[in-house]
XYZ file of C-alpha atoms in Angstrom:
378
model
C 3.051 -19.188 27.134
C 4.649 -18.146 30.533
C 6.484 -21.127 31.814
C 5.109 -21.792 35.760
C 3.716 -24.604 37.454
C 0.011 -24.553 38.806
C 1.917 -25.258 41.928
C 3.582 -22.529 41.739
C 0.634 -19.424 40.465
C -0.845 -21.525 43.777
C 1.966 -20.548 46.552
C 2.071 -17.306 45.206
C -1.968 -17.100 45.705
C -1.572 -18.192 48.914
C 1.797 -17.295 50.091
C 0.628 -14.344 53.083
C -3.043 -16.089 53.839
C -1.013 -19.339 54.747
C 1.188 -17.514 57.504
C -0.652 -14.154 58.103
C 1.784 -13.065 61.362
C 4.611 -13.805 58.766
C 7.153 -11.079 57.831
C 8.166 -10.865 54.453
C 11.172 -9.512 51.828
C 9.660 -6.755 49.988
C 11.290 -7.305 47.047
C 10.895 -10.688 47.475
C 7.012 -11.131 47.365
C 7.004 -8.049 44.721
C 9.028 -10.485 42.042
C 6.282 -13.121 43.329
C 3.387 -10.872 42.177
C 5.431 -9.560 39.421
C 5.243 -13.784 38.616
C 2.033 -14.466 38.607
C 0.636 -11.430 37.183
C 2.931 -12.035 34.488
C 1.405 -16.138 34.645
C -2.099 -14.497 34.393
C -1.957 -11.669 30.993
C -0.242 -15.423 29.672
C -3.295 -16.597 29.935
C -5.497 -14.109 28.631
C -3.176 -14.554 25.817
C -3.306 -17.738 25.167
C -7.022 -18.312 25.574
C -7.184 -15.734 22.793
C -4.294 -16.217 20.478
C -6.528 -20.526 20.851
C -9.325 -19.152 19.707
C -7.813 -17.874 16.303
C -5.497 -20.121 15.575
C -8.857 -22.317 16.250
C -11.352 -19.453 13.950
C -8.504 -19.110 11.300
C -9.029 -22.832 10.303
C -11.949 -23.026 10.398
C -12.852 -19.757 7.973
C -9.518 -21.306 5.632
C -11.399 -24.920 5.449
C -14.484 -22.209 4.794
C -13.104 -20.965 1.844
C -10.886 -23.766 0.070
C -14.561 -25.262 -0.227
C -12.664 -28.133 2.645
C -15.796 -30.528 4.266
C -14.245 -34.098 4.311
C -12.169 -34.013 7.529
C -9.071 -33.789 7.937
C -5.823 -35.929 8.345
C -5.326 -37.657 11.489
C -2.064 -39.504 10.234
C 1.275 -39.289 13.148
C 4.978 -39.123 11.863
C 6.864 -41.722 12.922
C 8.513 -40.665 15.974
C 11.699 -43.894 16.851
C 15.039 -41.820 15.586
C 14.467 -38.683 15.476
C 16.602 -36.458 18.538
C 14.912 -34.399 21.150
C 12.961 -32.046 19.971
C 11.448 -33.509 16.805
C 10.838 -36.534 19.208
C 8.095 -33.945 19.611
C 4.540 -35.810 17.906
C 4.033 -31.895 16.860
C 0.747 -33.322 14.423
C -1.913 -30.833 15.782
C -4.745 -33.161 13.145
C -5.145 -36.413 15.385
C -6.660 -34.082 18.474
C -8.597 -31.633 15.574
C -12.307 -32.447 14.842
C -15.064 -30.201 14.390
C -16.717 -31.780 17.293
C -17.949 -29.604 20.649
C -16.291 -31.868 22.622
C -13.003 -31.071 22.131
C -11.568 -28.435 23.713
C -9.311 -25.860 21.327
C -7.253 -26.031 24.294
C -5.547 -29.137 23.205
C -4.954 -28.486 18.944
C -4.122 -24.856 19.338
C -1.987 -23.941 21.764
C 2.098 -22.594 21.704
C 4.849 -25.664 21.513
C 7.191 -22.022 23.143
C 6.872 -20.572 26.312
C 8.548 -16.963 27.383
C 12.218 -18.314 26.595
C 14.642 -16.422 24.702
C 14.746 -17.710 20.498
C 18.713 -18.326 19.798
C 20.264 -16.904 17.276
C 21.442 -18.176 13.465
C 22.134 -16.672 10.206
C 20.650 -14.781 8.013
C 22.262 -16.704 5.623
C 23.107 -15.502 1.925
C 19.724 -14.830 0.609
C 18.173 -11.993 2.692
C 17.104 -8.846 0.951
C 15.695 -5.721 2.282
C 12.984 -3.817 0.721
C 10.792 -6.512 0.622
C 6.210 -5.786 -0.535
C 4.631 -5.053 2.642
C 1.978 -8.295 2.464
C 0.770 -11.019 4.020
C 0.393 -13.190 0.925
C 3.676 -13.919 -0.055
C 2.735 -16.400 -2.927
C 2.595 -14.743 -7.321
C 1.440 -16.150 -10.419
C 5.025 -18.073 -11.050
C 7.146 -19.344 -8.937
C 5.030 -20.103 -5.971
C 3.029 -23.767 -7.322
C 3.061 -26.119 -4.105
C 1.173 -26.547 -0.191
C 0.225 -23.790 0.647
C 0.816 -23.208 3.863
C -0.694 -20.549 6.422
C 2.097 -19.409 8.927
C 1.174 -17.444 12.435
C 3.984 -16.333 14.199
C 3.860 -14.525 17.238
C 6.456 -12.804 19.026
C 6.717 -11.879 22.885
C 9.337 -9.978 24.176
C 11.430 -11.985 27.742
C 11.901 -9.210 29.118
C 8.402 -8.567 30.633
C 6.580 -12.191 29.218
C 4.045 -9.581 26.730
C 3.432 -9.752 23.566
C 5.727 -6.644 21.215
C 3.760 -4.984 18.956
C 4.750 -3.229 14.774
C 7.704 -5.091 14.731
C 8.477 -6.054 11.150
C 9.104 -9.521 9.708
C 10.514 -10.494 7.657
C 9.975 -14.023 5.954
C 11.168 -16.063 3.149
C 11.994 -19.624 1.831
C 12.839 -21.412 -1.179
C 10.401 -22.735 -3.410
C 8.957 -26.506 -4.143
C 12.765 -26.427 -6.248
C 14.571 -25.568 -3.840
C 15.113 -21.835 -5.583
C 14.763 -18.466 -3.469
C 13.592 -15.725 -5.005
C 15.928 -12.446 -5.355
C 19.191 -13.598 -5.702
C 21.834 -14.288 -8.520
C 24.562 -16.680 -7.465
C 26.111 -19.970 -8.964
C 24.756 -21.676 -6.789
C 20.880 -21.247 -6.800
C 20.078 -19.163 -9.666
C 16.584 -17.796 -9.401
C 14.447 -16.843 -12.391
C 14.091 -13.131 -13.595
C 16.904 -12.815 -10.524
C 17.630 -9.438 -8.639
C 14.120 -8.993 -9.520
C 12.537 -11.566 -8.608
C 10.037 -11.440 -5.283
C 8.146 -14.401 -4.283
C 7.565 -16.175 -0.951
C 9.038 -13.019 0.347
C 6.564 -10.334 2.135
C 6.946 -8.091 5.018
C 4.071 -7.703 7.959
C 4.520 -5.630 11.055
C 3.336 -7.281 14.422
C -0.249 -6.331 15.128
C -1.275 -6.336 19.013
C -0.691 -9.810 20.174
C 2.513 -9.245 19.222
C 1.541 -11.816 15.896
C 2.189 -11.933 11.502
C -0.270 -14.547 9.416
C 1.730 -15.163 6.131
C 0.168 -16.814 3.255
C 3.193 -19.388 2.148
C 4.338 -22.277 0.368
C 5.927 -25.256 2.642
C 10.027 -25.154 1.413
C 11.707 -27.043 -0.847
C 14.772 -28.362 -0.242
C 18.703 -26.991 -0.883
C 21.724 -28.989 -1.650
C 23.383 -28.318 1.925
C 20.123 -27.639 3.443
C 17.436 -29.565 5.310
C 14.087 -28.066 4.803
C 13.827 -24.505 6.195
C 12.103 -21.510 6.920
C 13.364 -18.215 6.882
C 12.336 -15.339 9.826
C 14.782 -11.938 10.507
C 12.784 -9.452 13.419
C 13.213 -5.140 13.227
C 11.738 -3.542 16.222
C 12.095 0.141 16.128
C 11.054 -0.172 11.891
C 9.858 2.826 10.503
C 6.708 2.886 8.330
C 7.277 4.808 4.951
C 4.206 7.823 3.195
C 3.735 5.052 0.703
C 2.431 2.075 3.259
C 5.212 0.230 3.017
C 8.163 -0.696 6.007
C 11.703 0.341 6.469
C 13.860 -2.072 8.121
C 17.648 -0.160 7.395
C 18.750 1.972 10.217
C 16.115 -0.180 12.628
C 17.298 -2.734 15.258
C 17.230 -6.427 14.295
C 16.019 -7.826 17.287
C 15.985 -11.299 15.880
C 17.209 -13.525 13.332
C 15.949 -17.265 13.540
C 14.649 -20.208 11.874
C 11.827 -22.755 11.549
C 12.847 -26.073 10.789
C 9.310 -28.638 9.633
C 9.478 -32.319 10.427
C 11.039 -34.683 7.774
C 8.462 -37.444 7.433
C 6.034 -34.340 6.970
C 8.546 -33.211 4.329
C 9.169 -36.195 2.712
C 4.843 -36.431 2.236
C 5.096 -32.824 0.855
C 7.931 -33.963 -1.282
C 5.745 -37.119 -3.133
C 3.725 -34.210 -4.887
C 3.721 -31.861 -7.155
C 5.106 -29.629 -8.928
C 8.048 -30.919 -5.394
C 8.971 -34.087 -7.226
C 10.508 -31.821 -10.174
C 13.037 -30.606 -7.782
C 16.300 -32.559 -8.372
C 18.846 -31.221 -6.068
C 20.772 -33.193 -2.989
C 18.127 -33.735 0.294
C 19.255 -32.673 3.589
C 17.589 -34.246 7.132
C 16.927 -32.544 9.613
C 19.534 -34.612 11.306
C 22.378 -33.610 9.514
C 21.852 -30.071 8.548
C 24.697 -28.206 10.041
C 22.363 -24.988 11.885
C 19.138 -27.602 12.359
C 21.623 -28.022 16.179
C 22.165 -24.116 16.350
C 18.802 -23.144 16.604
C 17.499 -26.062 18.573
C 18.650 -25.511 22.494
C 16.987 -27.581 25.976
C 14.150 -24.903 26.056
C 13.401 -23.733 22.564
C 11.623 -25.895 19.723
C 12.198 -24.315 16.293
C 9.738 -27.201 14.816
C 5.777 -25.640 14.121
C 3.082 -27.435 14.844
C 1.173 -27.391 12.917
C -2.246 -29.212 11.006
C -3.586 -30.500 7.883
C -6.597 -28.165 6.954
C -8.098 -31.199 4.679
C -8.383 -34.419 4.257
C -5.019 -34.876 2.159
C -1.570 -32.785 2.418
C -2.594 -30.509 -0.642
C -5.710 -29.144 1.034
C -2.393 -26.937 2.849
C -1.077 -26.548 6.189
C -2.205 -24.285 8.856
C 1.232 -23.786 11.175
C 1.587 -21.166 14.277
C 5.166 -20.920 16.972
C 5.750 -18.708 19.843
C 9.075 -16.617 19.619
C 10.813 -14.656 22.126
C 12.781 -11.987 21.776
C 14.372 -9.348 23.444
C 12.690 -6.226 22.007
C 15.445 -4.151 23.324
C 18.293 -6.487 21.377
C 20.357 -5.115 17.747
C 22.083 -8.251 15.816
C 22.933 -5.070 13.210
C 26.368 -5.719 14.004
C 26.391 -9.891 14.331
C 28.738 -12.154 12.368
C 24.806 -14.024 11.412
C 23.641 -10.850 10.020
C 23.877 -10.060 6.534
C 22.735 -8.266 3.472
C 22.191 -10.182 -0.123
C 20.650 -7.153 -1.565
C 18.292 -4.671 -1.890
C 15.203 -3.506 -3.455
C 13.770 -0.450 -4.723
C 11.408 1.470 -7.127
C 14.293 0.226 -10.110
C 14.287 -3.943 -9.132
C 16.854 -5.966 -7.115
C 20.049 -5.175 -6.635
C 22.825 -6.874 -5.444
C 24.158 -5.509 -1.807
C 28.127 -4.408 -2.822
C 30.148 -7.489 -2.891
C 27.486 -9.323 -0.655
C 26.265 -11.751 -3.980
C 28.717 -14.900 -3.026
C 27.467 -17.602 -0.749
C 27.663 -21.038 -1.083
C 24.537 -22.910 -1.883
C 24.072 -24.569 2.007
C 22.993 -21.103 3.004
C 26.399 -20.679 5.308
C 27.640 -17.939 4.190
C 28.278 -14.262 5.126
C 26.901 -11.945 3.445
C 28.956 -8.804 4.037
C 26.964 -5.948 6.433
C 25.012 -3.804 4.092
C 24.664 0.092 4.667
C 21.597 2.134 3.470
C 21.708 3.282 -0.401
C 20.180 6.020 -1.029
C 16.019 6.017 -1.819
C 15.711 2.916 -1.343
C 11.875 2.135 -0.304
C 9.887 -1.474 0.331
C 7.846 -1.340 -2.843
C 4.182 -1.712 -3.480
C 2.817 -5.301 -4.133
C 3.070 -6.870 -7.866
C -0.664 -7.709 -9.094
C -2.543 -10.827 -8.500
C -0.630 -10.916 -4.663
C -2.498 -9.862 -1.704
C -1.808 -7.569 0.875
């Protein structure tokens, strides 16, 4: 939602009426009217988002056969910093009483502000499958997480559609698919695709993914990668090519340490033997967060147990005309084509901590995003 105060909006509305004989600068008035209109559009967008999130949660509960009340646990705020000190767990105010306002639960946690850029790490793969459900039959067991991400163009404060959004995260034991390095080996190596996918934003700037809560790995706190391309092209086979598209945003989402601890007390996270790093000790969390941007999604428990799954959401402000293709934060580790996965030149190095660059790649001939493996939802 656009960050205009109610006082400011009232001032705009009453500007001329309060001073009927006073002359006003035309350019100033135009800016104020534009700000008022942006606020109104953002309010309408927020209202649609709230209703959509509420309906989605109700549908997920019905689909999963959950009838028990959702968890209402609150996390300990004492030792967490800045944004971490804000309770992102909305389950405590969520119930099915008709007197409960959805606005109190499903509002977004960011505004029309530019989200900071952060590295995509050494494990980004181009050409992933166009699908919303990125779980596969192997290596995808864990706490189901339904993630809704809304992209807002900060130059207009409007949702931005047709943005190709890649998502990828480690599985419950802290291993990425699609790569093969000494620090992080994926079963099936370059040919594996679990927990990776691409979606295009809709008219409200929304992408929605069904994934799992990420596992941790040595040197990094639990996080989810997101990378947004504008001007991506849809191929004749219905998939998305982003090789020649603009990189509008490179980001990572972080998750509550207390939530992470609860998740990792369940199987198969308990099989993860890699060293744990908290948000406060992570090398990139301080880059992704700033005074105006909160990198932790809001979430609710879908049922009485963490194993019933989570619904999470966040807004991300991007500059729709920006291009970070040549930025040091953008690196391509591998690509997927009709012959499977391939390392991008010599870029498959990089440490398990995820802070090594992988080098900007150029598109090989014949690359494409293929159809999803059998048993996955597109």
